[in-house]
Amino acid sequence: MGELMKAEIIAVGTELLMGQIANTNAQYISGRLPEAGIGVYYHSVVGDNPLRLIECLDLAIKRSDIIILTGGLGPTKDDLTKETVAEIFGRKLVLHQESLDKIIKFFEKINKPMVESNKKQALLPEGSIVIENNNGTAPGCIIEEGGKVVIMLPGPPKEMKPMFDDTVLKYFNSKSNVKIVSKFIRIFGIGESSMEEKIIDLIDNQTNPTIAPYAKDGEVTLRVTANCGIDDDGEKIIEPTIKEIKNRLGDAVYSTENKNLEEVVGELLIKNNISISFAESCTGGLLSAKLTDIPGISSVYSGGMVTYSNEIKQHNLNVNATTLNLYGAVSSQTAKEMAVNIRKVMKTKLGLSVTGIAGPGGATENKPVGLVYVGLADEKGVDCIELRLWGDRNRIRNNTVLNALDMIRRYILKNCNAI
Amino acid sequence: MGELMKAEIIAVGTELLMGQIANTNAQYISGRLPEAGIGVYYHSVVGDNPLRLIECLDLAIKRSDIIILTGGLGPTKDDLTKETVAEIFGRKLVLHQESLDKIIKFFEKINKPMVESNKKQALLPEGSIVIENNNGTAPGCIIEEGGKVVIMLPGPPKEMKPMFDDTVLKYFNSKSNVKIVSKFIRIFGIGESSMEEKIIDLIDNQTNPTIAPYAKDGEVTLRVTANCGIDDDGEKIIEPTIKEIKNRLGDAVYSTENKNLEEVVGELLIKNNISISFAESCTGGLLSAKLTDIPGISSVYSGGMVTYSNEIKQHNLNVNATTLNLYGAVSSQTAKEMAVNIRKVMKTKLGLSVTGIAGPGGATENKPVGLVYVGLADEKGVDCIELRLWGDRNRIRNNTVLNALDMIRRYILKNCNAI
């Protein structure tokens, strides 16, 4: 087993130094490079300034084997990554006809005129390996020289990510003799410290694979990482650990494939052919938007309602005026009626409802911000859970969606066959 | 007017190099430092490794006036930021009794035992200015030496941010005589290159304020930045440039206050007291979710429907079977009926509909992925736009939402008074 190659990521863009965006590209690339046996040792961010970029590159070439640059491949004058790298390596920028053709076609497809400056994007350092961009106009490229590898990728994550996945990772995989394989176990419905207590002996005593927990927005993820040769079956090294963790945490584990909760729930609904509809109040369509992120969901999801006001709850969803007056819109009684009624209106097997106070306004003495009810009805009856969430409007809405999805997941695990 | 002080931000933590989290601390600090006349020239990320941290610090001390470190102030052995900085400056770590008392009290408050290792957090470099942490156990500190300032802050954003706002910014404001003021102009409905052509002379010829464009997910933003004395009115320097840009780009400018499109549209609806409802097909609730992100929107938004299937479009939204059969669900005819009908069903001033093919499936010979219709109905009639979007499901859905919001915005600008 050889040594890990050392990589560093340089993001180019004044917008990062102004705080307009976070460097999520470095995060994404860092998360994936270990799969190709590459360790990330540094991230740097530098502005659209050729002198400072040259200094950063000089240092990077000294201390790292692999340098991945993101950003600065756009059509404007500020974009100077290729120009600067080409200068450092004494290479000319030459027209790559295939890339130019692609750019021209791209503008035809989106039915907009190509301006002259876009041609600059087809100029690439002489002798570099070109990385196709199927989601934008800037191709990337790879330069190999003196045992170093310099890779340039565009800044927009939607362009960068597929180029990294489809080309860069494969490029490295063909060169490395070691790799790091990670699996992510996703967990919902148990806190980070309770989870840690249940598996602390595994975390402390294992060296290959290792287990590292991290918590994020109401969810917990465990990363299980094996270190192995490029031809070894890393998953096999990891498998017994995953099994043991699943044994200890039970239904709280919702994915060992790093899937989102909405993906898992969408798949469960589709596999079991369970139709569902939503009546959303405080989430305002967010739950429905999350589930319809999943391609093919239309076979089980045909629609829903956003019943934001009491009038709509009453007149369009037939919630009893008495229920609303007596218990209020944010109550288990209203949630239950909403779930039962949306199921009938939309003619689905399941009906799920959400009603709560997302804040910042709307709280009363007995009903604080963060109080949410989620109802779930089937042909036999209706269930309801009460949530007491904290944080800002955004956090409360997102956590409500996670809890609602988890309620569906647990319903299917309990009541259905195809898992 | 003095010169801008040069700052760099070093984040310490292997979790950043593993891609587990994004460096949002650097983003936050970068967004705020200009208020105190400080320009950020570099971000770096380095792991929990003393040798590499020393190298990073040596370089930073050479090239920057101010170095802000985040992370590595925790109780564990891995946390070594203070130790490393103290070594570089030849200072001892000494017990800061006040901080220790605070840590002890903190654990009493959350009703958990303090472990021995937490005491380490009260050890601070001799002669440093202590920064109180009211949201955690790790105090921060400031070292001034040889014209350089080194600031250490904890990694968790919930601890770091208030410490930065309450102490660090004030510290700098009391020292600086210059500042940078930025305004962000947000633009929709015009591409980056066409926009640049219209204002290229301004971008090229202006030095104070400067203008810098960047594109992101179908939107374009211009950053206008003035350099001025600490007591000058930076906004006044920027104002004429903003005016000129607005003159040239017209209605494409939707905010000069760095607001999101949904915020702008939400405010326009509320100010003009225009009620609206949505009938969403391919966006599956995303439009509604975006608008209900805005607190207080309930005064104009009472609800909507997600009509994902043809059955729901026909039976719950009364779209004519003939329309669906003749033109299909993805057609201007269906979009128009949906808009007209949701307006009636929900009893609102405006009704907006979305129907399209978000992909990856669902395309036909004449109707490719990315074909979307957005309809907007009022009491007088109904309008419809056809979009031809590209990219993955996610991008198409998000861009549809932006276009729908922009359609509402332009309707209000044209037809209403309160802007």
mmCIF file of N, CA, C and O in Angstrom, chain B residues 264-277 291 296-302 347-350 379 408 411-412 415-419:
data_model
loop_
_atom_site.group_PDB
_atom_site.id
_atom_site.type_symbol
_atom_site.label_atom_id
_atom_site.label_comp_id
_atom_site.label_asym_id
_atom_site.label_seq_id
_atom_site.Cartn_x
_atom_site.Cartn_y
_atom_site.Cartn_z
ATOM 1 N N VAL B 264 -38.278 40.320 -2.326
ATOM 2 C CA VAL B 264 -38.754 41.485 -3.071
ATOM 3 C C VAL B 264 -40.216 41.290 -3.475
ATOM 4 O O VAL B 264 -41.050 42.184 -3.291
ATOM 5 N N VAL B 265 -40.521 40.111 -3.993
ATOM 6 C CA VAL B 265 -41.886 39.838 -4.434
ATOM 7 C C VAL B 265 -42.835 39.809 -3.237
ATOM 8 O O VAL B 265 -43.929 40.384 -3.280
ATOM 9 N N GLY B 266 -42.400 39.170 -2.156
ATOM 10 C CA GLY B 266 -43.215 39.138 -0.941
ATOM 11 C C GLY B 266 -43.535 40.549 -0.459
ATOM 12 O O GLY B 266 -44.685 40.872 -0.148
ATOM 13 N N GLU B 267 -42.539 41.402 -0.439
ATOM 14 C CA GLU B 267 -42.750 42.788 0.008
ATOM 15 C C GLU B 267 -43.679 43.556 -0.928
ATOM 16 O O GLU B 267 -44.522 44.339 -0.478
ATOM 17 N N LEU B 268 -43.503 43.351 -2.240
ATOM 18 C CA LEU B 268 -44.385 44.030 -3.203
ATOM 19 C C LEU B 268 -45.833 43.591 -3.013
ATOM 20 O O LEU B 268 -46.754 44.416 -3.046
ATOM 21 N N LEU B 269 -46.041 42.294 -2.811
ATOM 22 C CA LEU B 269 -47.397 41.783 -2.605
ATOM 23 C C LEU B 269 -47.998 42.372 -1.331
ATOM 24 O O LEU B 269 -49.149 42.831 -1.327
ATOM 25 N N ILE B 270 -47.214 42.384 -0.257
ATOM 26 C CA ILE B 270 -47.714 42.880 1.027
ATOM 27 C C ILE B 270 -48.011 44.381 0.950
ATOM 28 O O ILE B 270 -49.092 44.837 1.338
ATOM 29 N N LYS B 271 -47.049 45.150 0.409
ATOM 30 C CA LYS B 271 -47.227 46.606 0.316
ATOM 31 C C LYS B 271 -48.452 46.989 -0.499
ATOM 32 O O LYS B 271 -49.149 47.941 -0.186
ATOM 33 N N ASN B 272 -48.676 46.259 -1.594
ATOM 34 C CA ASN B 272 -49.801 46.566 -2.471
ATOM 35 C C ASN B 272 -51.070 45.807 -2.089
ATOM 36 O O ASN B 272 -52.081 45.923 -2.758
ATOM 37 N N ASN B 273 -50.940 45.026 -1.014
ATOM 38 C CA ASN B 273 -52.065 44.222 -0.537
ATOM 39 C C ASN B 273 -52.710 43.403 -1.651
ATOM 40 O O ASN B 273 -53.919 43.447 -1.867
ATOM 41 N N ILE B 274 -51.889 42.679 -2.390
ATOM 42 C CA ILE B 274 -52.364 41.848 -3.494
ATOM 43 C C ILE B 274 -52.356 40.395 -3.048
ATOM 44 O O ILE B 274 -51.293 39.837 -2.768
ATOM 45 N N SER B 275 -53.516 39.786 -2.981
ATOM 46 C CA SER B 275 -53.555 38.373 -2.590
ATOM 47 C C SER B 275 -53.229 37.503 -3.798
ATOM 48 O O SER B 275 -53.511 37.861 -4.948
ATOM 49 N N ILE B 276 -52.615 36.369 -3.544
ATOM 50 C CA ILE B 276 -52.178 35.502 -4.638
ATOM 51 C C ILE B 276 -52.288 34.043 -4.218
ATOM 52 O O ILE B 276 -52.182 33.720 -3.021
ATOM 53 N N SER B 277 -52.520 33.186 -5.189
ATOM 54 C CA SER B 277 -52.496 31.739 -4.925
ATOM 55 C C SER B 277 -51.766 31.049 -6.069
ATOM 56 O O SER B 277 -51.672 31.592 -7.164
ATOM 57 N N LEU B 291 -42.070 31.417 -1.200
ATOM 58 C CA LEU B 291 -42.775 32.632 -0.804
ATOM 59 C C LEU B 291 -43.092 32.615 0.686
ATOM 60 O O LEU B 291 -43.026 33.643 1.353
ATOM 61 N N GLY B 296 -44.664 37.008 7.690
ATOM 62 C CA GLY B 296 -45.730 37.986 7.458
ATOM 63 C C GLY B 296 -46.448 37.832 6.134
ATOM 64 O O GLY B 296 -47.379 38.582 5.827
ATOM 65 N N ILE B 297 -46.077 36.845 5.331
ATOM 66 C CA ILE B 297 -46.668 36.683 4.003
ATOM 67 C C ILE B 297 -48.128 36.241 4.095
ATOM 68 O O ILE B 297 -48.890 36.370 3.126
ATOM 69 N N SER B 298 -48.531 35.765 5.281
ATOM 70 C CA SER B 298 -49.898 35.241 5.414
ATOM 71 C C SER B 298 -50.950 36.314 5.165
ATOM 72 O O SER B 298 -52.105 35.986 4.911
ATOM 73 N N SER B 299 -50.581 37.601 5.210
ATOM 74 C CA SER B 299 -51.590 38.632 4.936
ATOM 75 C C SER B 299 -52.026 38.638 3.472
ATOM 76 O O SER B 299 -53.093 39.135 3.137
ATOM 77 N N VAL B 300 -51.209 38.101 2.568
ATOM 78 C CA VAL B 300 -51.584 38.071 1.149
ATOM 79 C C VAL B 300 -51.626 36.663 0.549
ATOM 80 O O VAL B 300 -52.187 36.452 -0.518
ATOM 81 N N TYR B 301 -51.000 35.720 1.238
ATOM 82 C CA TYR B 301 -50.977 34.357 0.709
ATOM 83 C C TYR B 301 -51.765 33.451 1.627
ATOM 84 O O TYR B 301 -51.389 33.257 2.785
ATOM 85 N N SER B 302 -52.861 32.898 1.133
ATOM 86 C CA SER B 302 -53.644 32.053 2.026
ATOM 87 C C SER B 302 -53.570 30.580 1.668
ATOM 88 O O SER B 302 -53.940 29.745 2.467
ATOM 89 N N LYS B 347 -59.987 32.321 -4.244
ATOM 90 C CA LYS B 347 -60.560 33.675 -4.085
ATOM 91 C C LYS B 347 -59.480 34.740 -3.853
ATOM 92 O O LYS B 347 -59.515 35.493 -2.881
ATOM 93 N N THR B 348 -58.523 34.786 -4.782
ATOM 94 C CA THR B 348 -57.450 35.771 -4.662
ATOM 95 C C THR B 348 -57.438 36.726 -5.845
ATOM 96 O O THR B 348 -58.047 36.443 -6.878
ATOM 97 N N LYS B 349 -56.757 37.839 -5.694
ATOM 98 C CA LYS B 349 -56.620 38.829 -6.777
ATOM 99 C C LYS B 349 -55.852 38.221 -7.959
ATOM 100 O O LYS B 349 -56.249 38.367 -9.111
ATOM 101 N N LEU B 350 -54.717 37.547 -7.655
ATOM 102 C CA LEU B 350 -53.918 36.918 -8.704
ATOM 103 C C LEU B 350 -53.902 35.398 -8.530
ATOM 104 O O LEU B 350 -53.967 34.897 -7.411
ATOM 105 N N GLU B 379 -58.202 39.676 -12.553
ATOM 106 C CA GLU B 379 -59.648 39.732 -12.811
ATOM 107 C C GLU B 379 -59.947 40.035 -14.277
ATOM 108 O O GLU B 379 -61.049 39.790 -14.758
ATOM 109 N N ILE B 408 -44.390 37.734 -11.436
ATOM 110 C CA ILE B 408 -45.232 38.456 -10.464
ATOM 111 C C ILE B 408 -44.673 39.864 -10.245
ATOM 112 O O ILE B 408 -45.400 40.856 -10.239
ATOM 113 N N TYR B 411 -45.415 42.108 -13.121
ATOM 114 C CA TYR B 411 -46.849 42.435 -13.143
ATOM 115 C C TYR B 411 -47.135 43.578 -12.172
ATOM 116 O O TYR B 411 -47.823 44.543 -12.507
ATOM 117 N N ILE B 412 -46.586 43.466 -10.962
ATOM 118 C CA ILE B 412 -46.871 44.498 -9.954
ATOM 119 C C ILE B 412 -46.242 45.835 -10.363
ATOM 120 O O ILE B 412 -46.867 46.889 -10.239
ATOM 121 N N ASN B 415 -48.589 47.264 -12.954
ATOM 122 C CA ASN B 415 -50.002 47.492 -12.672
ATOM 123 C C ASN B 415 -50.322 48.137 -11.325
ATOM 124 O O ASN B 415 -51.468 48.479 -11.077
ATOM 125 N N CYS B 416 -49.322 48.255 -10.453
ATOM 126 C CA CYS B 416 -49.664 48.720 -9.102
ATOM 127 C C CYS B 416 -48.875 49.961 -8.728
ATOM 128 O O CYS B 416 -47.888 50.312 -9.372
ATOM 129 N N ASN B 417 -49.297 50.569 -7.653
ATOM 130 C CA ASN B 417 -48.695 51.846 -7.265
ATOM 131 C C ASN B 417 -47.572 51.732 -6.251
ATOM 132 O O ASN B 417 -46.488 52.269 -6.442
ATOM 133 N N ALA B 418 -47.831 51.018 -5.166
ATOM 134 C CA ALA B 418 -46.861 51.016 -4.060
ATOM 135 C C ALA B 418 -45.643 50.170 -4.415
ATOM 136 O O ALA B 418 -45.723 48.957 -4.499
ATOM 137 N N ILE B 419 -44.525 50.793 -4.711
ATOM 138 C CA ILE B 419 -43.299 50.077 -5.039
ATOM 139 C C ILE B 419 -42.239 50.424 -4.001
ATOM 140 O O ILE B 419 -41.869 49.649 -3.160
#
